[in-house]
Every structure is written in C-alpha cells, then in structure tokens.
Amino acid sequence: MTPQPASPRRGVLVDVDGTLVDSNYQHTIAWWQAFRRFGHDVPMAEIHRAIGMGGDKLVAHLLGEDRDASLDGDLDATHGAVFSTYWPSLRAFDGAGDLLGRCFDEGLVVVLASSASGKELEVLRGVIDADAAITDATSSSDAENSKPSPDILQAALKAGGLEAGNAVFVGDSVWDVFSATELDIPTIGITTGGTSEAELREAGAAEVYKDVRTLLKNFTDSPLAKLLA
C-alpha cells in the first residue's frame, strides 16, 4: 500500500502590538516624545496612523527623505526607552490568550509575527500569558526590512515550518495587511489598534472583527476555520 503524503502544516501568524496587546497608543506617545526630544513637532494623529510600520520606516514616513537620517537610530532608541516605561502597565486584550489557545487546540501552528526587540517581545509574551499555545515568535532581529515589507512574515513562516498558502495573518494595521498581501497571505483585521474596519478592508483584509474576543466567538465562520477545512 502506497503511503499517503503527510498533510501540510497549517498555521496562524499573529501580530502583537494593537492586536493581542493594548499598546498602540503607548507607542504613539513614546514616538511623540522621541520626536520632540530631537526638535520635531509631529502630531500624534499622524504618528498613530503610522504605527505598525517598523521604526525605520515610520521615521522616514513621518519626517521625509530630507531629514538628518543619521539621527534615525537615536530616535528609535529614545522611542524604545520611553516605551519601556509603560511595560508594567501593558495589558492583553480580552480573549487574546483564549484565541491562541483555540487555534492551538484546533491543530494550527501559532507564530507571533512581531518586530519588537528581543527584550520587548519577552515582556509582551508575558503579558499575553499563552506560551503553551505559541509554537514560535519573531523579533526585530529576524528581519532585514520592517513592515510594510514582508520580511517579518517570511521569518514567521520559516519559524513555524509553514507555506504562505497554508497560513492566515491576524493584524490591526493597514501596514500588516500590505505586508501579508505581498506574500498572498489572507489577513484578518482587528480594529483594537485604532484603525477602522473600512480602512482595513480597503487595504485588502479578508475579514475584519472588532476585537480578538469577537474573532474567537466567530471562529467557526472565520478564515481560520476555512484554513482548517
């Protein structure tokens, strides 16, 4: 009898900031303070709309190509230092750990697709408190180019032993959607990061949910269940 080929691994890549952890507005304030320290008066609304980009892309996006790029590293480091003061107050969104647990119980590989630093990712994983359901996670050191480039998602696929055609991405920003689209990975949009359903759908999200708890409640009708089917 000819042995049957093994079924391909199927999995979910999950953004962290703004999707699983309520941290986007703390990032906004941290970037605002970093910009102010170096003499840049950037409105918080503009900063918030850029959250989800990697730090290097965010600085270029907000300050333009004619900025003194030699200060980009200092800006990023200052943002990181200010953001770290919020670590003790960070909280996971209701249902974050439960959603990861449901995905794991259903047989999906769960990979956190984060571009946070190694230490920051450690803090975020502690806030989520669902390590038993997490197969692997990426950090900024795993990608040469940050979102909206797809590098971090490529790293997450590799970490989970997944192919793009057998994965779904869950994220909260248009930058998440753009990066997943580069790899033809369908994105489930979550609005808790502060981006509207209309914007996420216009960017190309396959489905959009109010929060991860709502996604969990509608799991059997979501792209996650379709992936399992």
JSON list of C-alpha atoms in Angstrom, two decimals:
[
{"chain": "A", "resi": 1, "resn": "MET", "atom": "CA", "xyz": [0.00, 0.00, 0.00]},
{"chain": "A", "resi": 2, "resn": "THR", "atom": "CA", "xyz": [1.40, 3.37, -1.03]},
{"chain": "A", "resi": 3, "resn": "PRO", "atom": "CA", "xyz": [1.82, 5.65, 1.99]},
{"chain": "A", "resi": 4, "resn": "GLN", "atom": "CA", "xyz": [-0.27, 8.80, 1.89]},
{"chain": "A", "resi": 5, "resn": "PRO", "atom": "CA", "xyz": [1.62, 12.10, 1.92]},
{"chain": "A", "resi": 6, "resn": "ALA", "atom": "CA", "xyz": [1.53, 13.95, 5.22]},
{"chain": "A", "resi": 7, "resn": "SER", "atom": "CA", "xyz": [-0.94, 16.82, 5.43]},
{"chain": "A", "resi": 8, "resn": "PRO", "atom": "CA", "xyz": [0.75, 20.22, 5.19]},
{"chain": "A", "resi": 9, "resn": "ARG", "atom": "CA", "xyz": [1.17, 22.21, 8.38]},
{"chain": "A", "resi": 10, "resn": "ARG", "atom": "CA", "xyz": [-1.38, 24.96, 8.68]},
{"chain": "A", "resi": 11, "resn": "GLY", "atom": "CA", "xyz": [-0.95, 27.95, 10.89]},
{"chain": "A", "resi": 12, "resn": "VAL", "atom": "CA", "xyz": [-1.80, 31.43, 12.00]},
{"chain": "A", "resi": 13, "resn": "LEU", "atom": "CA", "xyz": [0.66, 34.31, 12.16]},
{"chain": "A", "resi": 14, "resn": "VAL", "atom": "CA", "xyz": [-0.38, 36.90, 14.72]},
{"chain": "A", "resi": 15, "resn": "ASP", "atom": "CA", "xyz": [0.74, 40.49, 15.14]},
{"chain": "A", "resi": 16, "resn": "VAL", "atom": "CA", "xyz": [1.17, 41.53, 18.78]},
{"chain": "A", "resi": 17, "resn": "ASP", "atom": "CA", "xyz": [1.04, 45.31, 19.36]},
{"chain": "A", "resi": 18, "resn": "GLY", "atom": "CA", "xyz": [-2.51, 46.56, 18.87]},
{"chain": "A", "resi": 19, "resn": "THR", "atom": "CA", "xyz": [-3.77, 43.05, 18.06]},
{"chain": "A", "resi": 20, "resn": "LEU", "atom": "CA", "xyz": [-3.09, 40.98, 21.18]},
{"chain": "A", "resi": 21, "resn": "VAL", "atom": "CA", "xyz": [-1.75, 43.70, 23.48]},
{"chain": "A", "resi": 22, "resn": "ASP", "atom": "CA", "xyz": [-3.25, 47.18, 24.03]},
{"chain": "A", "resi": 23, "resn": "SER", "atom": "CA", "xyz": [-0.07, 49.13, 23.28]},
{"chain": "A", "resi": 24, "resn": "ASN", "atom": "CA", "xyz": [-0.51, 51.21, 20.13]},
{"chain": "A", "resi": 25, "resn": "TYR", "atom": "CA", "xyz": [-1.30, 54.43, 21.93]},
{"chain": "A", "resi": 26, "resn": "GLN", "atom": "CA", "xyz": [1.67, 54.00, 24.28]},
{"chain": "A", "resi": 27, "resn": "HIS", "atom": "CA", "xyz": [3.82, 53.58, 21.15]},
{"chain": "A", "resi": 28, "resn": "THR", "atom": "CA", "xyz": [2.30, 56.77, 19.77]},
{"chain": "A", "resi": 29, "resn": "ILE", "atom": "CA", "xyz": [3.18, 58.76, 22.89]},
{"chain": "A", "resi": 30, "resn": "ALA", "atom": "CA", "xyz": [6.67, 57.27, 23.00]},
{"chain": "A", "resi": 31, "resn": "TRP", "atom": "CA", "xyz": [7.34, 58.26, 19.40]},
{"chain": "A", "resi": 32, "resn": "TRP", "atom": "CA", "xyz": [5.88, 61.74, 20.02]},
{"chain": "A", "resi": 33, "resn": "GLN", "atom": "CA", "xyz": [8.25, 62.26, 22.93]},
{"chain": "A", "resi": 34, "resn": "ALA", "atom": "CA", "xyz": [11.19, 60.95, 20.90]},
{"chain": "A", "resi": 35, "resn": "PHE", "atom": "CA", "xyz": [10.42, 63.35, 18.05]},
{"chain": "A", "resi": 36, "resn": "ARG", "atom": "CA", "xyz": [10.03, 66.27, 20.45]},
{"chain": "A", "resi": 37, "resn": "ARG", "atom": "CA", "xyz": [13.38, 65.50, 22.07]},
{"chain": "A", "resi": 38, "resn": "PHE", "atom": "CA", "xyz": [15.06, 65.92, 18.68]},
{"chain": "A", "resi": 39, "resn": "GLY", "atom": "CA", "xyz": [13.12, 69.04, 17.73]},
{"chain": "A", "resi": 40, "resn": "HIS", "atom": "CA", "xyz": [10.36, 67.53, 15.57]},
{"chain": "A", "resi": 41, "resn": "ASP", "atom": "CA", "xyz": [6.76, 68.54, 16.25]},
{"chain": "A", "resi": 42, "resn": "VAL", "atom": "CA", "xyz": [4.80, 65.66, 14.73]},
{"chain": "A", "resi": 43, "resn": "PRO", "atom": "CA", "xyz": [1.05, 65.49, 15.52]},
{"chain": "A", "resi": 44, "resn": "MET", "atom": "CA", "xyz": [0.05, 62.40, 17.47]},
{"chain": "A", "resi": 45, "resn": "ALA", "atom": "CA", "xyz": [-2.70, 61.60, 14.95]},
{"chain": "A", "resi": 46, "resn": "GLU", "atom": "CA", "xyz": [-0.10, 61.28, 12.19]},
{"chain": "A", "resi": 47, "resn": "ILE", "atom": "CA", "xyz": [2.13, 59.13, 14.40]},
{"chain": "A", "resi": 48, "resn": "HIS", "atom": "CA", "xyz": [-0.76, 56.83, 15.29]},
{"chain": "A", "resi": 49, "resn": "ARG", "atom": "CA", "xyz": [-1.61, 56.24, 11.64]},
{"chain": "A", "resi": 50, "resn": "ALA", "atom": "CA", "xyz": [1.97, 55.10, 11.07]},
{"chain": "A", "resi": 51, "resn": "ILE", "atom": "CA", "xyz": [2.05, 52.66, 14.00]},
{"chain": "A", "resi": 52, "resn": "GLY", "atom": "CA", "xyz": [2.52, 49.17, 12.63]},
{"chain": "A", "resi": 53, "resn": "MET", "atom": "CA", "xyz": [5.43, 50.21, 10.45]},
{"chain": "A", "resi": 54, "resn": "GLY", "atom": "CA", "xyz": [8.90, 49.28, 11.60]},
{"chain": "A", "resi": 55, "resn": "GLY", "atom": "CA", "xyz": [10.70, 52.09, 13.40]},
{"chain": "A", "resi": 56, "resn": "ASP", "atom": "CA", "xyz": [13.00, 52.88, 10.48]},
{"chain": "A", "resi": 57, "resn": "LYS", "atom": "CA", "xyz": [10.11, 53.07, 8.01]},
{"chain": "A", "resi": 58, "resn": "LEU", "atom": "CA", "xyz": [8.00, 55.11, 10.44]},
{"chain": "A", "resi": 59, "resn": "VAL", "atom": "CA", "xyz": [10.68, 57.77, 10.89]},
{"chain": "A", "resi": 60, "resn": "ALA", "atom": "CA", "xyz": [11.20, 58.12, 7.14]},
{"chain": "A", "resi": 61, "resn": "HIS", "atom": "CA", "xyz": [7.44, 58.18, 6.54]},
{"chain": "A", "resi": 62, "resn": "LEU", "atom": "CA", "xyz": [6.82, 60.95, 9.08]},
{"chain": "A", "resi": 63, "resn": "LEU", "atom": "CA", "xyz": [9.94, 63.10, 8.69]},
{"chain": "A", "resi": 64, "resn": "GLY", "atom": "CA", "xyz": [10.58, 62.70, 4.98]},
{"chain": "A", "resi": 65, "resn": "GLU", "atom": "CA", "xyz": [13.64, 61.93, 2.94]},
{"chain": "A", "resi": 66, "resn": "ASP", "atom": "CA", "xyz": [15.27, 65.31, 3.60]},
{"chain": "A", "resi": 67, "resn": "ARG", "atom": "CA", "xyz": [15.63, 64.62, 7.36]},
{"chain": "A", "resi": 68, "resn": "ASP", "atom": "CA", "xyz": [19.00, 64.07, 9.03]},
{"chain": "A", "resi": 69, "resn": "ALA", "atom": "CA", "xyz": [18.92, 60.28, 8.71]},
{"chain": "A", "resi": 70, "resn": "SER", "atom": "CA", "xyz": [21.99, 59.95, 10.95]},
{"chain": "A", "resi": 71, "resn": "LEU", "atom": "CA", "xyz": [19.64, 60.57, 13.89]},
{"chain": "A", "resi": 72, "resn": "ASP", "atom": "CA", "xyz": [17.21, 57.76, 13.00]},
{"chain": "A", "resi": 73, "resn": "GLY", "atom": "CA", "xyz": [18.91, 55.32, 15.35]},
{"chain": "A", "resi": 74, "resn": "ASP", "atom": "CA", "xyz": [18.77, 57.80, 18.22]},
{"chain": "A", "resi": 75, "resn": "LEU", "atom": "CA", "xyz": [15.09, 58.44, 17.58]},
{"chain": "A", "resi": 76, "resn": "ASP", "atom": "CA", "xyz": [14.34, 54.72, 17.58]},
{"chain": "A", "resi": 77, "resn": "ALA", "atom": "CA", "xyz": [16.36, 54.16, 20.76]},
{"chain": "A", "resi": 78, "resn": "THR", "atom": "CA", "xyz": [14.59, 57.04, 22.50]},
{"chain": "A", "resi": 79, "resn": "HIS", "atom": "CA", "xyz": [11.20, 55.66, 21.48]},
{"chain": "A", "resi": 80, "resn": "GLY", "atom": "CA", "xyz": [12.20, 52.27, 22.87]},
{"chain": "A", "resi": 81, "resn": "ALA", "atom": "CA", "xyz": [13.39, 53.77, 26.15]},
{"chain": "A", "resi": 82, "resn": "VAL", "atom": "CA", "xyz": [10.19, 55.77, 26.65]},
{"chain": "A", "resi": 83, "resn": "PHE", "atom": "CA", "xyz": [8.00, 52.82, 25.65]},
{"chain": "A", "resi": 84, "resn": "SER", "atom": "CA", "xyz": [9.76, 50.60, 28.19]},
{"chain": "A", "resi": 85, "resn": "THR", "atom": "CA", "xyz": [8.40, 52.81, 30.98]},
{"chain": "A", "resi": 86, "resn": "TYR", "atom": "CA", "xyz": [4.92, 51.60, 30.01]},
{"chain": "A", "resi": 87, "resn": "TRP", "atom": "CA", "xyz": [5.79, 47.90, 30.21]},
{"chain": "A", "resi": 88, "resn": "PRO", "atom": "CA", "xyz": [4.40, 47.41, 33.74]},
{"chain": "A", "resi": 89, "resn": "SER", "atom": "CA", "xyz": [1.00, 48.79, 32.72]},
{"chain": "A", "resi": 90, "resn": "LEU", "atom": "CA", "xyz": [0.57, 46.87, 29.44]},
{"chain": "A", "resi": 91, "resn": "ARG", "atom": "CA", "xyz": [-2.45, 44.58, 29.26]},
{"chain": "A", "resi": 92, "resn": "ALA", "atom": "CA", "xyz": [-3.54, 41.92, 26.79]},
{"chain": "A", "resi": 93, "resn": "PHE", "atom": "CA", "xyz": [-6.86, 42.42, 25.08]},
{"chain": "A", "resi": 94, "resn": "ASP", "atom": "CA", "xyz": [-9.70, 40.30, 26.41]},
{"chain": "A", "resi": 95, "resn": "GLY", "atom": "CA", "xyz": [-9.63, 36.94, 24.65]},
{"chain": "A", "resi": 96, "resn": "ALA", "atom": "CA", "xyz": [-6.03, 37.21, 23.38]},
{"chain": "A", "resi": 97, "resn": "GLY", "atom": "CA", "xyz": [-4.73, 34.12, 25.15]},
{"chain": "A", "resi": 98, "resn": "ASP", "atom": "CA", "xyz": [-8.00, 32.26, 24.58]},
{"chain": "A", "resi": 99, "resn": "LEU", "atom": "CA", "xyz": [-7.81, 32.84, 20.82]},
{"chain": "A", "resi": 100, "resn": "LEU", "atom": "CA", "xyz": [-4.26, 31.50, 20.65]},
{"chain": "A", "resi": 101, "resn": "GLY", "atom": "CA", "xyz": [-5.30, 28.52, 22.75]},
{"chain": "A", "resi": 102, "resn": "ARG", "atom": "CA", "xyz": [-8.26, 27.77, 20.47]},
{"chain": "A", "resi": 103, "resn": "CYS", "atom": "CA", "xyz": [-6.03, 27.92, 17.39]},
{"chain": "A", "resi": 104, "resn": "PHE", "atom": "CA", "xyz": [-3.54, 25.56, 19.02]},
{"chain": "A", "resi": 105, "resn": "ASP", "atom": "CA", "xyz": [-6.28, 23.16, 20.15]},
{"chain": "A", "resi": 106, "resn": "GLU", "atom": "CA", "xyz": [-7.64, 23.07, 16.60]},
{"chain": "A", "resi": 107, "resn": "GLY", "atom": "CA", "xyz": [-4.24, 21.96, 15.34]},
{"chain": "A", "resi": 108, "resn": "LEU", "atom": "CA", "xyz": [-2.93, 25.24, 13.96]},
{"chain": "A", "resi": 109, "resn": "VAL", "atom": "CA", "xyz": [0.69, 26.28, 14.33]},
{"chain": "A", "resi": 110, "resn": "VAL", "atom": "CA", "xyz": [0.71, 29.62, 16.18]},
{"chain": "A", "resi": 111, "resn": "VAL", "atom": "CA", "xyz": [3.54, 32.07, 15.46]},
{"chain": "A", "resi": 112, "resn": "LEU", "atom": "CA", "xyz": [3.77, 35.58, 16.86]},
{"chain": "A", "resi": 113, "resn": "ALA", "atom": "CA", "xyz": [4.88, 37.79, 13.96]},
{"chain": "A", "resi": 114, "resn": "SER", "atom": "CA", "xyz": [6.34, 40.67, 15.93]},
{"chain": "A", "resi": 115, "resn": "SER", "atom": "CA", "xyz": [9.08, 43.14, 15.03]},
{"chain": "A", "resi": 116, "resn": "ALA", "atom": "CA", "xyz": [9.64, 44.10, 18.66]},
{"chain": "A", "resi": 117, "resn": "SER", "atom": "CA", "xyz": [13.13, 43.82, 20.14]},
{"chain": "A", "resi": 118, "resn": "GLY", "atom": "CA", "xyz": [14.02, 40.60, 21.91]},
{"chain": "A", "resi": 119, "resn": "LYS", "atom": "CA", "xyz": [13.51, 42.03, 25.42]},
{"chain": "A", "resi": 120, "resn": "GLU", "atom": "CA", "xyz": [10.30, 43.78, 24.44]},
{"chain": "A", "resi": 121, "resn": "LEU", "atom": "CA", "xyz": [8.95, 40.58, 22.90]},
{"chain": "A", "resi": 122, "resn": "GLU", "atom": "CA", "xyz": [9.72, 38.77, 26.14]},
{"chain": "A", "resi": 123, "resn": "VAL", "atom": "CA", "xyz": [7.64, 41.35, 28.02]},
{"chain": "A", "resi": 124, "resn": "LEU", "atom": "CA", "xyz": [4.77, 41.12, 25.52]},
{"chain": "A", "resi": 125, "resn": "ARG", "atom": "CA", "xyz": [4.70, 37.32, 25.73]},
{"chain": "A", "resi": 126, "resn": "GLY", "atom": "CA", "xyz": [4.48, 37.62, 29.49]},
{"chain": "A", "resi": 127, "resn": "VAL", "atom": "CA", "xyz": [1.52, 39.99, 29.14]},
{"chain": "A", "resi": 128, "resn": "ILE", "atom": "CA", "xyz": [-0.29, 37.59, 26.78]},
{"chain": "A", "resi": 129, "resn": "ASP", "atom": "CA", "xyz": [0.44, 34.62, 29.07]},
{"chain": "A", "resi": 130, "resn": "ALA", "atom": "CA", "xyz": [-0.25, 31.91, 26.49]},
{"chain": "A", "resi": 131, "resn": "ASP", "atom": "CA", "xyz": [3.16, 30.39, 25.82]},
{"chain": "A", "resi": 132, "resn": "ALA", "atom": "CA", "xyz": [1.76, 26.86, 25.85]},
{"chain": "A", "resi": 133, "resn": "ALA", "atom": "CA", "xyz": [-0.12, 27.69, 22.64]},
{"chain": "A", "resi": 134, "resn": "ILE", "atom": "CA", "xyz": [2.72, 29.53, 20.88]},
{"chain": "A", "resi": 135, "resn": "THR", "atom": "CA", "xyz": [4.95, 27.50, 18.59]},
{"chain": "A", "resi": 136, "resn": "ASP", "atom": "CA", "xyz": [7.43, 30.28, 17.90]},
{"chain": "A", "resi": 137, "resn": "ALA", "atom": "CA", "xyz": [7.82, 34.05, 17.66]},
{"chain": "A", "resi": 138, "resn": "THR", "atom": "CA", "xyz": [9.85, 36.54, 15.65]},
{"chain": "A", "resi": 139, "resn": "SER", "atom": "CA", "xyz": [11.61, 39.70, 16.77]},
{"chain": "A", "resi": 140, "resn": "SER", "atom": "CA", "xyz": [13.26, 42.62, 15.00]},
{"chain": "A", "resi": 141, "resn": "SER", "atom": "CA", "xyz": [16.50, 40.64, 14.65]},
{"chain": "A", "resi": 142, "resn": "ASP", "atom": "CA", "xyz": [14.74, 38.16, 12.33]},
{"chain": "A", "resi": 143, "resn": "ALA", "atom": "CA", "xyz": [14.02, 40.64, 9.52]},
{"chain": "A", "resi": 144, "resn": "GLU", "atom": "CA", "xyz": [16.29, 42.80, 7.40]},
{"chain": "A", "resi": 145, "resn": "ASN", "atom": "CA", "xyz": [13.42, 45.09, 6.37]},
{"chain": "A", "resi": 146, "resn": "SER", "atom": "CA", "xyz": [10.49, 46.06, 8.58]},
{"chain": "A", "resi": 147, "resn": "LYS", "atom": "CA", "xyz": [6.77, 46.35, 7.78]},
{"chain": "A", "resi": 148, "resn": "PRO", "atom": "CA", "xyz": [5.23, 47.04, 5.38]},
{"chain": "A", "resi": 149, "resn": "SER", "atom": "CA", "xyz": [7.95, 44.89, 3.81]},
{"chain": "A", "resi": 150, "resn": "PRO", "atom": "CA", "xyz": [7.01, 41.21, 4.20]},
{"chain": "A", "resi": 151, "resn": "ASP", "atom": "CA", "xyz": [10.33, 40.11, 5.77]},
{"chain": "A", "resi": 152, "resn": "ILE", "atom": "CA", "xyz": [8.95, 39.56, 9.28]},
{"chain": "A", "resi": 153, "resn": "LEU", "atom": "CA", "xyz": [6.14, 37.39, 7.91]},
{"chain": "A", "resi": 154, "resn": "GLN", "atom": "CA", "xyz": [8.60, 35.38, 5.85]},
{"chain": "A", "resi": 155, "resn": "ALA", "atom": "CA", "xyz": [10.59, 34.85, 9.04]},
{"chain": "A", "resi": 156, "resn": "ALA", "atom": "CA", "xyz": [7.42, 33.81, 10.88]},
{"chain": "A", "resi": 157, "resn": "LEU", "atom": "CA", "xyz": [6.52, 31.31, 8.15]},
{"chain": "A", "resi": 158, "resn": "LYS", "atom": "CA", "xyz": [10.01, 29.81, 8.37]},
{"chain": "A", "resi": 159, "resn": "ALA", "atom": "CA", "xyz": [9.85, 29.66, 12.16]},
{"chain": "A", "resi": 160, "resn": "GLY", "atom": "CA", "xyz": [6.56, 27.77, 12.01]},
{"chain": "A", "resi": 161, "resn": "GLY", "atom": "CA", "xyz": [7.54, 25.49, 9.14]},
{"chain": "A", "resi": 162, "resn": "LEU", "atom": "CA", "xyz": [4.69, 26.92, 7.10]},
{"chain": "A", "resi": 163, "resn": "GLU", "atom": "CA", "xyz": [3.97, 27.79, 3.48]},
{"chain": "A", "resi": 164, "resn": "ALA", "atom": "CA", "xyz": [2.20, 31.06, 2.69]},
{"chain": "A", "resi": 165, "resn": "GLY", "atom": "CA", "xyz": [-0.70, 29.20, 1.08]},
{"chain": "A", "resi": 166, "resn": "ASN", "atom": "CA", "xyz": [-1.41, 27.40, 4.35]},
{"chain": "A", "resi": 167, "resn": "ALA", "atom": "CA", "xyz": [-1.40, 30.41, 6.65]},
{"chain": "A", "resi": 168, "resn": "VAL", "atom": "CA", "xyz": [-3.61, 33.28, 7.79]},
{"chain": "A", "resi": 169, "resn": "PHE", "atom": "CA", "xyz": [-2.33, 36.51, 9.34]},
{"chain": "A", "resi": 170, "resn": "VAL", "atom": "CA", "xyz": [-4.12, 38.40, 12.11]},
{"chain": "A", "resi": 171, "resn": "GLY", "atom": "CA", "xyz": [-3.20, 42.08, 12.45]},
{"chain": "A", "resi": 172, "resn": "ASP", "atom": "CA", "xyz": [-4.54, 45.51, 13.31]},
{"chain": "A", "resi": 173, "resn": "SER", "atom": "CA", "xyz": [-2.97, 47.97, 10.85]},
{"chain": "A", "resi": 174, "resn": "VAL", "atom": "CA", "xyz": [-3.05, 48.63, 7.14]},
{"chain": "A", "resi": 175, "resn": "TRP", "atom": "CA", "xyz": [0.73, 48.00, 7.20]},
{"chain": "A", "resi": 176, "resn": "ASP", "atom": "CA", "xyz": [0.01, 44.48, 8.44]},
{"chain": "A", "resi": 177, "resn": "VAL", "atom": "CA", "xyz": [-2.37, 43.92, 5.55]},
{"chain": "A", "resi": 178, "resn": "PHE", "atom": "CA", "xyz": [0.07, 45.33, 2.99]},
{"chain": "A", "resi": 179, "resn": "SER", "atom": "CA", "xyz": [2.90, 43.08, 4.20]},
{"chain": "A", "resi": 180, "resn": "ALA", "atom": "CA", "xyz": [0.72, 39.95, 4.12]},
{"chain": "A", "resi": 181, "resn": "THR", "atom": "CA", "xyz": [-0.62, 40.81, 0.66]},
{"chain": "A", "resi": 182, "resn": "GLU", "atom": "CA", "xyz": [2.97, 40.77, -0.65]},
{"chain": "A", "resi": 183, "resn": "LEU", "atom": "CA", "xyz": [3.01, 37.05, 0.18]},
{"chain": "A", "resi": 184, "resn": "ASP", "atom": "CA", "xyz": [-0.62, 36.32, -0.79]},
{"chain": "A", "resi": 185, "resn": "ILE", "atom": "CA", "xyz": [-1.48, 35.55, 2.83]},
{"chain": "A", "resi": 186, "resn": "PRO", "atom": "CA", "xyz": [-5.07, 36.50, 3.74]},
{"chain": "A", "resi": 187, "resn": "THR", "atom": "CA", "xyz": [-5.32, 38.90, 6.66]},
{"chain": "A", "resi": 188, "resn": "ILE", "atom": "CA", "xyz": [-7.94, 39.03, 9.41]},
{"chain": "A", "resi": 189, "resn": "GLY", "atom": "CA", "xyz": [-8.14, 42.64, 10.54]},
{"chain": "A", "resi": 190, "resn": "ILE", "atom": "CA", "xyz": [-8.73, 43.62, 14.17]},
{"chain": "A", "resi": 191, "resn": "THR", "atom": "CA", "xyz": [-9.81, 47.19, 14.97]},
{"chain": "A", "resi": 192, "resn": "THR", "atom": "CA", "xyz": [-8.41, 47.43, 18.52]},
{"chain": "A", "resi": 193, "resn": "GLY", "atom": "CA", "xyz": [-5.27, 49.12, 17.24]},
{"chain": "A", "resi": 194, "resn": "GLY", "atom": "CA", "xyz": [-7.32, 52.16, 16.25]},
{"chain": "A", "resi": 195, "resn": "THR", "atom": "CA", "xyz": [-7.68, 51.55, 12.50]},
{"chain": "A", "resi": 196, "resn": "SER", "atom": "CA", "xyz": [-11.24, 51.42, 11.23]},
{"chain": "A", "resi": 197, "resn": "GLU", "atom": "CA", "xyz": [-12.92, 48.45, 9.57]},
{"chain": "A", "resi": 198, "resn": "ALA", "atom": "CA", "xyz": [-13.32, 50.46, 6.37]},
{"chain": "A", "resi": 199, "resn": "GLU", "atom": "CA", "xyz": [-9.58, 51.23, 6.19]},
{"chain": "A", "resi": 200, "resn": "LEU", "atom": "CA", "xyz": [-8.60, 47.63, 6.88]},
{"chain": "A", "resi": 201, "resn": "ARG", "atom": "CA", "xyz": [-11.00, 46.32, 4.23]},
{"chain": "A", "resi": 202, "resn": "GLU", "atom": "CA", "xyz": [-9.82, 48.91, 1.72]},
{"chain": "A", "resi": 203, "resn": "ALA", "atom": "CA", "xyz": [-6.24, 47.79, 2.36]},
{"chain": "A", "resi": 204, "resn": "GLY", "atom": "CA", "xyz": [-7.29, 44.24, 1.49]},
{"chain": "A", "resi": 205, "resn": "ALA", "atom": "CA", "xyz": [-8.23, 42.46, 4.73]},
{"chain": "A", "resi": 206, "resn": "ALA", "atom": "CA", "xyz": [-10.27, 39.30, 4.09]},
{"chain": "A", "resi": 207, "resn": "GLU", "atom": "CA", "xyz": [-12.39, 39.82, 7.22]},
{"chain": "A", "resi": 208, "resn": "VAL", "atom": "CA", "xyz": [-12.46, 42.39, 10.00]},
{"chain": "A", "resi": 209, "resn": "TYR", "atom": "CA", "xyz": [-13.51, 41.92, 13.63]},
{"chain": "A", "resi": 210, "resn": "LYS", "atom": "CA", "xyz": [-13.98, 44.39, 16.45]},
{"chain": "A", "resi": 211, "resn": "ASP", "atom": "CA", "xyz": [-11.51, 42.55, 18.69]},
{"chain": "A", "resi": 212, "resn": "VAL", "atom": "CA", "xyz": [-9.94, 39.15, 19.27]},
{"chain": "A", "resi": 213, "resn": "ARG", "atom": "CA", "xyz": [-12.79, 38.08, 21.55]},
{"chain": "A", "resi": 214, "resn": "THR", "atom": "CA", "xyz": [-15.24, 38.67, 18.69]},
{"chain": "A", "resi": 215, "resn": "LEU", "atom": "CA", "xyz": [-13.00, 36.70, 16.33]},
{"chain": "A", "resi": 216, "resn": "LEU", "atom": "CA", "xyz": [-12.94, 33.87, 18.85]},
{"chain": "A", "resi": 217, "resn": "LYS", "atom": "CA", "xyz": [-16.74, 33.89, 19.14]},
{"chain": "A", "resi": 218, "resn": "ASN", "atom": "CA", "xyz": [-16.99, 33.67, 15.36]},
{"chain": "A", "resi": 219, "resn": "PHE", "atom": "CA", "xyz": [-14.13, 31.21, 14.94]},
{"chain": "A", "resi": 220, "resn": "THR", "atom": "CA", "xyz": [-16.13, 28.60, 13.01]},
{"chain": "A", "resi": 221, "resn": "ASP", "atom": "CA", "xyz": [-17.13, 31.14, 10.36]},
{"chain": "A", "resi": 222, "resn": "SER", "atom": "CA", "xyz": [-13.77, 32.87, 10.15]},
{"chain": "A", "resi": 223, "resn": "PRO", "atom": "CA", "xyz": [-10.86, 32.41, 7.72]},
{"chain": "A", "resi": 224, "resn": "LEU", "atom": "CA", "xyz": [-9.18, 30.39, 10.50]},
{"chain": "A", "resi": 225, "resn": "ALA", "atom": "CA", "xyz": [-11.84, 27.66, 10.24]},
{"chain": "A", "resi": 226, "resn": "LYS", "atom": "CA", "xyz": [-11.64, 27.79, 6.44]},
{"chain": "A", "resi": 227, "resn": "LEU", "atom": "CA", "xyz": [-7.91, 27.21, 6.74]},
{"chain": "A", "resi": 228, "resn": "LEU", "atom": "CA", "xyz": [-8.59, 24.06, 8.75]},
{"chain": "A", "resi": 229, "resn": "ALA", "atom": "CA", "xyz": [-11.17, 22.85, 6.25]}
]
